[in-house]
Amino acid sequence: MTSEIADHWGKGDVYSLIISALNRMSKSLNDLTLEDLAPVDHFHARGLPATVELADRLPIKPGHHILDIGCGLGGPARYMANRFRCKVSGLDITVPFVDAANKLTALLQMEQDVKIEQGDGQRLPYPDACFDGAYTQHVTMNVADRQRFFMEAFRVLKPGAFFALSEHGLGPKGEPHHPVPWSADGSGAYLLAPSETRRLLQRVGFEDIAIEDTGTKYAAGYRNAIEKAEKGALPPLGVHILMGDSALQKTRNTLRNIEEGRTHPIQLICRKPG
Ligand SMILES: C[S@@+](CC[C@H](N)C(=O)[O-])C[C@H]1O[C@@H](n2cnc3c(N)ncnc32)[C@H](O)[C@@H]1O
């Protein structure tokens, strides 16, 4: 199932797709900035603003080593490295995303600070207690063994380190409509209610679990994307180029799922005991 999930997210040459869009915008690759790539490399509906809001809450210090689990194209990892002067290791199951992420990091000359590799968050290829913090943004909807994913995050964190997560949790009003960005038809989707996520994190040993409801903010992000798409006003560079022909339908369903209480978007921060 993991390879099917990777196939769902990214096929082909994702890097070339992004470079073609930049070329259509007459953007020179020589002086590319983090902001130039932000419309596509923060792969969640609210994009860069959601990453900034998460970062505002994280106790990252210069020199820290942070883990981004399910880092996608690496936009959030590069943002954290640049903002906090920290090192970020990223891991993602989707090979075309890992390939594009490393090429984009090289274009921005950030290879010293951001390293991205292919792997599964349920089996982290890192030693125990080596990271000062970890986050996973809009990844866990695809994670079948959520307890193992959390145990692995717990294992690789130093005592006192933070763990942060944002996701679409399962809402109280029944199964989501599909397709959505993380699943075409419900296969590979393992949504959990926020109360169950909290329970699993506690069972694994995390403490100080703070959950924030982000549904209203996400719904506004999806409405904005739908309005632009319906007007034919989507820019050449955006996450829609990663979602294929059904991008608009996926976005409409994601909004509808929030409005009907079928999903429950959250942002969560907790801590490994010190
Ligand atoms: C919506 S994208 C988010 C990417 C990135 N976190 C961001 O915010 O820009 C979801 C990502 O989760 C990755 N993913 C899904 N299941 C995973 C797993 N078990 N281990 C690692 N990555 C996973 C997918 O390959 C995809 O890149």
Tab-separated table of C-alpha atoms and ligand atoms in Angstrom:
chain	number	residue	atom	x	y	z
A	1	MET	CA	0.000	0.000	0.000
A	2	THR	CA	2.914	2.384	0.716
A	3	SER	CA	4.003	2.291	-2.938
A	4	GLU	CA	0.399	2.923	-4.034
A	5	ILE	CA	0.312	5.952	-1.747
A	6	ALA	CA	3.590	7.205	-3.267
A	7	ASP	CA	2.148	6.652	-6.773
A	8	HIS	CA	-0.953	8.572	-5.813
A	9	TRP	CA	1.102	11.619	-4.770
A	10	GLY	CA	3.686	11.941	-7.499
A	11	LYS	CA	4.497	10.362	-10.833
A	12	GLY	CA	6.938	11.375	-13.546
A	13	ASP	CA	9.302	14.291	-13.512
A	14	VAL	CA	7.844	16.671	-10.927
A	15	TYR	CA	10.952	18.875	-10.998
A	16	SER	CA	10.544	19.537	-14.758
A	17	LEU	CA	6.871	20.364	-14.202
A	18	ILE	CA	7.899	23.085	-11.754
A	19	ILE	CA	10.731	24.399	-13.961
A	20	SER	CA	8.333	24.597	-16.960
A	21	ALA	CA	5.892	26.658	-14.872
A	22	LEU	CA	8.710	28.982	-13.763
A	23	ASN	CA	9.801	29.352	-17.409
A	24	ARG	CA	6.242	30.258	-18.428
A	25	MET	CA	6.412	33.006	-15.795
A	26	SER	CA	9.797	34.134	-17.249
A	27	LYS	CA	11.350	33.545	-13.840
A	28	SER	CA	15.139	33.264	-13.917
A	29	LEU	CA	16.483	30.206	-12.081
A	30	ASN	CA	19.675	32.063	-11.132
A	31	ASP	CA	18.105	34.321	-8.534
A	32	LEU	CA	15.229	32.128	-7.385
A	33	THR	CA	13.967	32.794	-3.823
A	34	LEU	CA	12.052	30.746	-1.239
A	35	GLU	CA	9.059	33.034	-1.879
A	36	ASP	CA	9.142	32.307	-5.637
A	37	LEU	CA	8.688	28.572	-4.973
A	38	ALA	CA	6.215	28.920	-2.089
A	39	PRO	CA	3.050	28.666	-4.259
A	40	VAL	CA	3.999	25.079	-5.156
A	41	ASP	CA	6.400	23.714	-2.535
A	42	HIS	CA	4.205	24.150	0.560
A	43	PHE	CA	1.830	21.403	-0.494
A	44	HIS	CA	-1.283	22.070	1.552
A	45	ALA	CA	-4.276	24.344	0.823
A	46	ARG	CA	-3.100	27.290	2.893
A	47	GLY	CA	0.481	27.038	1.653
A	48	LEU	CA	3.200	29.255	3.115
A	49	PRO	CA	0.931	31.073	5.648
A	50	ALA	CA	0.099	27.717	7.303
A	51	THR	CA	3.805	26.824	7.543
A	52	VAL	CA	4.547	30.270	9.023
A	53	GLU	CA	1.768	29.852	11.623
A	54	LEU	CA	3.125	26.450	12.595
A	55	ALA	CA	6.700	27.802	12.771
A	56	ASP	CA	5.533	30.687	15.014
A	57	ARG	CA	4.595	28.095	17.631
A	58	LEU	CA	7.746	25.950	17.456
A	59	PRO	CA	10.647	26.409	19.903
A	60	ILE	CA	13.373	26.019	17.251
A	61	LYS	CA	16.784	27.582	17.961
A	62	PRO	CA	19.811	28.222	15.700
A	63	GLY	CA	21.869	25.050	15.321
A	64	HIS	CA	18.958	22.718	16.128
A	65	HIS	CA	18.487	19.605	13.990
A	66	ILE	CA	14.824	19.226	13.015
A	67	LEU	CA	13.020	16.379	11.211
A	68	ASP	CA	10.256	16.965	8.622
A	69	ILE	CA	8.333	13.683	8.172
A	70	GLY	CA	6.541	13.552	4.800
A	71	CYS	CA	8.366	16.691	3.650
A	72	GLY	CA	7.023	16.624	0.064
A	73	LEU	CA	8.890	19.118	-2.139
A	74	GLY	CA	10.757	20.499	0.886
A	75	GLY	CA	9.292	24.032	0.994
A	76	PRO	CA	8.551	23.876	4.743
A	77	ALA	CA	11.994	22.320	5.458
A	78	ARG	CA	13.786	25.119	3.563
A	79	TYR	CA	11.597	27.740	5.255
A	80	MET	CA	12.452	26.419	8.755
A	81	ALA	CA	16.187	26.176	7.933
A	82	ASN	CA	16.252	29.729	6.599
A	83	ARG	CA	14.124	31.286	9.359
A	84	PHE	CA	15.707	29.571	12.365
A	85	ARG	CA	19.271	28.971	11.040
A	86	CYS	CA	18.763	25.297	11.862
A	87	LYS	CA	19.446	22.055	9.973
A	88	VAL	CA	16.482	20.109	8.624
A	89	SER	CA	16.347	16.476	7.542
A	90	GLY	CA	13.345	15.615	5.417
A	91	LEU	CA	11.878	12.211	4.604
A	92	ASP	CA	9.174	11.364	2.067
A	93	ILE	CA	7.889	8.140	0.487
A	94	THR	CA	7.357	9.659	-2.977
A	95	VAL	CA	10.521	9.379	-5.105
A	96	PRO	CA	9.624	12.125	-7.655
A	97	PHE	CA	9.016	14.519	-4.733
A	98	VAL	CA	12.349	13.620	-3.079
A	99	ASP	CA	14.143	14.096	-6.396
A	100	ALA	CA	12.446	17.481	-6.999
A	101	ALA	CA	12.986	18.530	-3.360
A	102	ASN	CA	16.738	17.959	-3.554
A	103	LYS	CA	17.037	19.725	-6.923
A	104	LEU	CA	15.076	22.745	-5.623
A	105	THR	CA	17.278	22.813	-2.495
A	106	ALA	CA	20.348	22.845	-4.777
A	107	LEU	CA	18.880	25.682	-6.893
A	108	LEU	CA	18.533	27.718	-3.696
A	109	GLN	CA	22.052	26.669	-2.567
A	110	MET	CA	20.743	25.277	0.718
A	111	GLU	CA	22.250	21.772	0.530
A	112	GLN	CA	24.363	22.387	3.649
A	113	ASP	CA	21.265	22.883	5.782
A	114	VAL	CA	18.508	20.760	4.203
A	115	LYS	CA	18.885	17.081	3.339
A	116	ILE	CA	15.975	15.074	1.987
A	117	GLU	CA	15.752	11.329	1.491
A	118	GLN	CA	13.218	8.714	0.504
A	119	GLY	CA	11.627	6.681	3.284
A	120	ASP	CA	8.515	5.831	5.257
A	121	GLY	CA	7.591	7.710	8.435
A	122	GLN	CA	6.542	4.362	9.930
A	123	ARG	CA	10.195	3.183	9.809
A	124	LEU	CA	12.524	6.138	10.344
A	125	PRO	CA	16.153	5.567	9.214
A	126	TYR	CA	17.646	7.588	12.105
A	127	PRO	CA	19.224	6.693	15.458
A	128	ASP	CA	17.449	7.210	18.788
A	129	ALA	CA	17.256	10.674	20.380
A	130	CYS	CA	18.989	12.627	17.603
A	131	PHE	CA	16.518	15.439	16.752
A	132	ASP	CA	15.616	18.631	18.639
A	133	GLY	CA	12.118	18.592	17.168
A	134	ALA	CA	9.976	17.014	14.455
A	135	TYR	CA	6.895	18.019	12.498
A	136	THR	CA	4.638	16.382	9.938
A	137	GLN	CA	2.327	18.591	7.869
A	138	HIS	CA	-0.677	17.005	6.154
A	139	VAL	CA	0.853	13.524	5.922
A	140	THR	CA	-0.837	11.351	8.547
A	141	MET	CA	-4.101	11.028	6.567
A	142	ASN	CA	-2.156	8.326	4.632
A	143	VAL	CA	-0.575	6.560	7.615
A	144	ALA	CA	-2.050	3.103	8.265
A	145	ASP	CA	-0.091	2.376	11.444
A	146	ARG	CA	-0.463	5.664	13.245
A	147	GLN	CA	0.820	4.288	16.556
A	148	ARG	CA	4.010	3.049	14.955
A	149	PHE	CA	4.471	6.402	13.144
A	150	PHE	CA	4.175	8.223	16.504
A	151	MET	CA	6.460	5.681	18.252
A	152	GLU	CA	9.109	6.268	15.598
A	153	ALA	CA	8.864	10.058	16.004
A	154	PHE	CA	9.115	9.624	19.786
A	155	ARG	CA	12.146	7.350	19.430
A	156	VAL	CA	14.227	9.740	17.285
A	157	LEU	CA	13.486	12.833	19.437
A	158	LYS	CA	15.744	14.029	22.243
A	159	PRO	CA	14.100	14.281	25.696
A	160	GLY	CA	12.102	17.538	25.884
A	161	ALA	CA	11.899	17.899	22.069
A	162	PHE	CA	8.651	18.957	20.371
A	163	PHE	CA	6.495	17.016	17.923
A	164	ALA	CA	4.002	18.932	15.755
A	165	LEU	CA	1.373	17.689	13.358
A	166	SER	CA	-1.231	19.191	11.053
A	167	GLU	CA	-3.802	17.038	9.301
A	168	HIS	CA	-7.372	16.419	8.260
A	169	GLY	CA	-8.753	14.388	11.142
A	170	LEU	CA	-11.956	12.368	10.779
A	171	GLY	CA	-15.043	14.466	11.460
A	172	PRO	CA	-18.104	13.325	13.428
A	173	LYS	CA	-20.497	13.177	10.430
A	174	GLY	CA	-19.434	10.121	8.429
A	175	GLU	CA	-16.961	9.216	5.719
A	176	PRO	CA	-15.399	11.934	3.524
A	177	HIS	CA	-16.416	12.389	-0.109
A	178	HIS	CA	-13.699	11.361	-2.588
A	179	PRO	CA	-11.511	12.154	-4.441
A	180	VAL	CA	-9.538	14.354	-2.046
A	181	PRO	CA	-5.864	15.336	-2.374
A	182	TRP	CA	-4.681	12.336	-0.297
A	183	SER	CA	-6.886	9.656	-1.890
A	184	ALA	CA	-8.758	9.087	-5.172
A	185	ASP	CA	-11.410	6.754	-3.759
A	186	GLY	CA	-10.769	6.175	-0.058
A	187	SER	CA	-7.944	3.693	-0.586
A	188	GLY	CA	-4.792	4.585	1.363
A	189	ALA	CA	-6.785	6.943	3.601
A	190	TYR	CA	-6.676	6.348	7.375
A	191	LEU	CA	-8.266	9.367	9.024
A	192	LEU	CA	-8.623	9.416	12.797
A	193	ALA	CA	-10.748	11.639	15.010
A	194	PRO	CA	-8.610	14.195	16.902
A	195	SER	CA	-9.576	12.542	20.224
A	196	GLU	CA	-8.137	9.232	18.963
A	197	THR	CA	-4.947	10.945	17.762
A	198	ARG	CA	-4.553	12.490	21.220
A	199	ARG	CA	-5.082	9.087	22.861
A	200	LEU	CA	-2.428	7.430	20.673
A	201	LEU	CA	0.112	10.199	21.313
A	202	GLN	CA	-0.456	9.832	25.065
A	203	ARG	CA	-0.087	6.067	24.828
A	204	VAL	CA	3.259	6.490	23.036
A	205	GLY	CA	4.451	8.836	25.806
A	206	PHE	CA	4.006	12.385	24.476
A	207	GLU	CA	2.790	15.064	26.901
A	208	ASP	CA	1.511	18.676	26.862
A	209	ILE	CA	-0.681	17.907	23.841
A	210	ALA	CA	-2.306	21.107	22.517
A	211	ILE	CA	-4.802	20.764	19.659
A	212	GLU	CA	-6.038	23.719	17.594
A	213	ASP	CA	-9.013	23.509	15.252
A	214	THR	CA	-7.938	24.823	11.820
A	215	GLY	CA	-11.126	23.989	9.873
A	216	THR	CA	-12.292	27.585	9.382
A	217	LYS	CA	-8.881	28.707	8.091
A	218	TYR	CA	-8.562	25.715	5.764
A	219	ALA	CA	-12.097	26.151	4.426
A	220	ALA	CA	-11.206	29.773	3.525
A	221	GLY	CA	-8.056	28.518	1.730
A	222	TYR	CA	-10.049	25.971	-0.291
A	223	ARG	CA	-12.765	28.545	-1.159
A	224	ASN	CA	-10.090	30.889	-2.449
A	225	ALA	CA	-8.496	28.144	-4.602
A	226	ILE	CA	-11.911	27.085	-5.998
A	227	GLU	CA	-12.847	30.678	-6.868
A	228	LYS	CA	-9.575	31.189	-8.753
A	229	ALA	CA	-9.923	27.877	-10.616
A	230	GLU	CA	-13.540	28.631	-11.616
A	231	LYS	CA	-12.488	32.035	-12.982
A	232	GLY	CA	-9.604	30.423	-14.890
A	233	ALA	CA	-7.284	32.599	-12.791
A	234	LEU	CA	-4.931	29.966	-11.377
A	235	PRO	CA	-1.275	31.025	-11.809
A	236	PRO	CA	1.139	28.751	-13.769
A	237	LEU	CA	2.825	27.762	-10.477
A	238	GLY	CA	0.614	26.286	-7.776
A	239	VAL	CA	-0.176	23.033	-5.983
A	240	HIS	CA	-2.887	22.366	-8.609
A	241	ILE	CA	-0.099	21.297	-11.021
A	242	LEU	CA	0.737	18.454	-8.570
A	243	MET	CA	-2.839	17.188	-8.261
A	244	GLY	CA	-3.607	16.278	-11.873
A	245	ASP	CA	-6.840	16.669	-13.837
A	246	SER	CA	-9.066	16.174	-10.805
A	247	ALA	CA	-7.432	19.032	-8.828
A	248	LEU	CA	-10.612	21.140	-8.774
A	249	GLN	CA	-12.853	18.219	-7.813
A	250	LYS	CA	-10.456	17.235	-5.006
A	251	THR	CA	-10.438	20.803	-3.716
A	252	ARG	CA	-14.252	21.070	-3.853
A	253	ASN	CA	-14.632	17.784	-1.961
A	254	THR	CA	-12.119	18.826	0.678
A	255	LEU	CA	-14.097	22.014	1.335
A	256	ARG	CA	-17.405	20.112	1.358
A	257	ASN	CA	-15.993	17.536	3.795
A	258	ILE	CA	-15.043	20.291	6.251
A	259	GLU	CA	-18.408	22.056	5.847
A	260	GLU	CA	-20.340	18.800	6.385
A	261	GLY	CA	-18.259	17.748	9.408
A	262	ARG	CA	-16.812	14.704	7.602
A	263	THR	CA	-13.257	15.905	8.248
A	264	HIS	CA	-11.836	17.889	11.148
A	265	PRO	CA	-8.616	19.765	10.297
A	266	ILE	CA	-6.269	20.305	13.242
A	267	GLN	CA	-2.824	21.520	14.168
A	268	LEU	CA	-1.279	19.809	17.171
A	269	ILE	CA	1.882	20.359	19.218
A	270	CYS	CA	3.189	18.110	21.989
A	271	ARG	CA	6.458	17.206	23.675
A	272	LYS	CA	8.573	14.194	24.568
A	273	PRO	CA	9.060	14.340	28.355
A	274	GLY	CA	12.362	16.001	29.334
B	1	LIG	C1	0.021	16.976	1.218
B	1	LIG	S1	1.663	16.453	0.965
B	1	LIG	C2	2.471	17.466	2.201
B	1	LIG	C3	3.929	17.674	1.912
B	1	LIG	C4	4.655	18.564	2.927
B	1	LIG	N1	4.515	18.059	4.282
B	1	LIG	C5	4.146	19.990	2.855
B	1	LIG	O1	3.460	20.409	3.782
B	1	LIG	O2	4.470	20.664	1.867
B	1	LIG	C6	1.683	14.839	1.735
B	1	LIG	C7	3.038	14.155	1.668
B	1	LIG	O3	3.066	13.038	2.563
B	1	LIG	C8	3.894	12.047	1.986
B	1	LIG	N2	3.646	10.786	2.708
B	1	LIG	C9	2.460	10.101	2.807
B	1	LIG	N3	2.614	9.004	3.578
B	1	LIG	C10	3.914	9.003	4.000
B	1	LIG	C11	4.684	8.131	4.835
B	1	LIG	N4	4.159	7.017	5.382
B	1	LIG	N5	5.989	8.435	5.046
B	1	LIG	C12	6.556	9.530	4.472
B	1	LIG	N6	5.878	10.377	3.663
B	1	LIG	C13	4.567	10.123	3.443
B	1	LIG	C14	3.503	12.084	0.519
B	1	LIG	O4	4.451	11.477	-0.301
B	1	LIG	C15	3.392	13.604	0.298
B	1	LIG	O5	4.617	14.162	-0.112
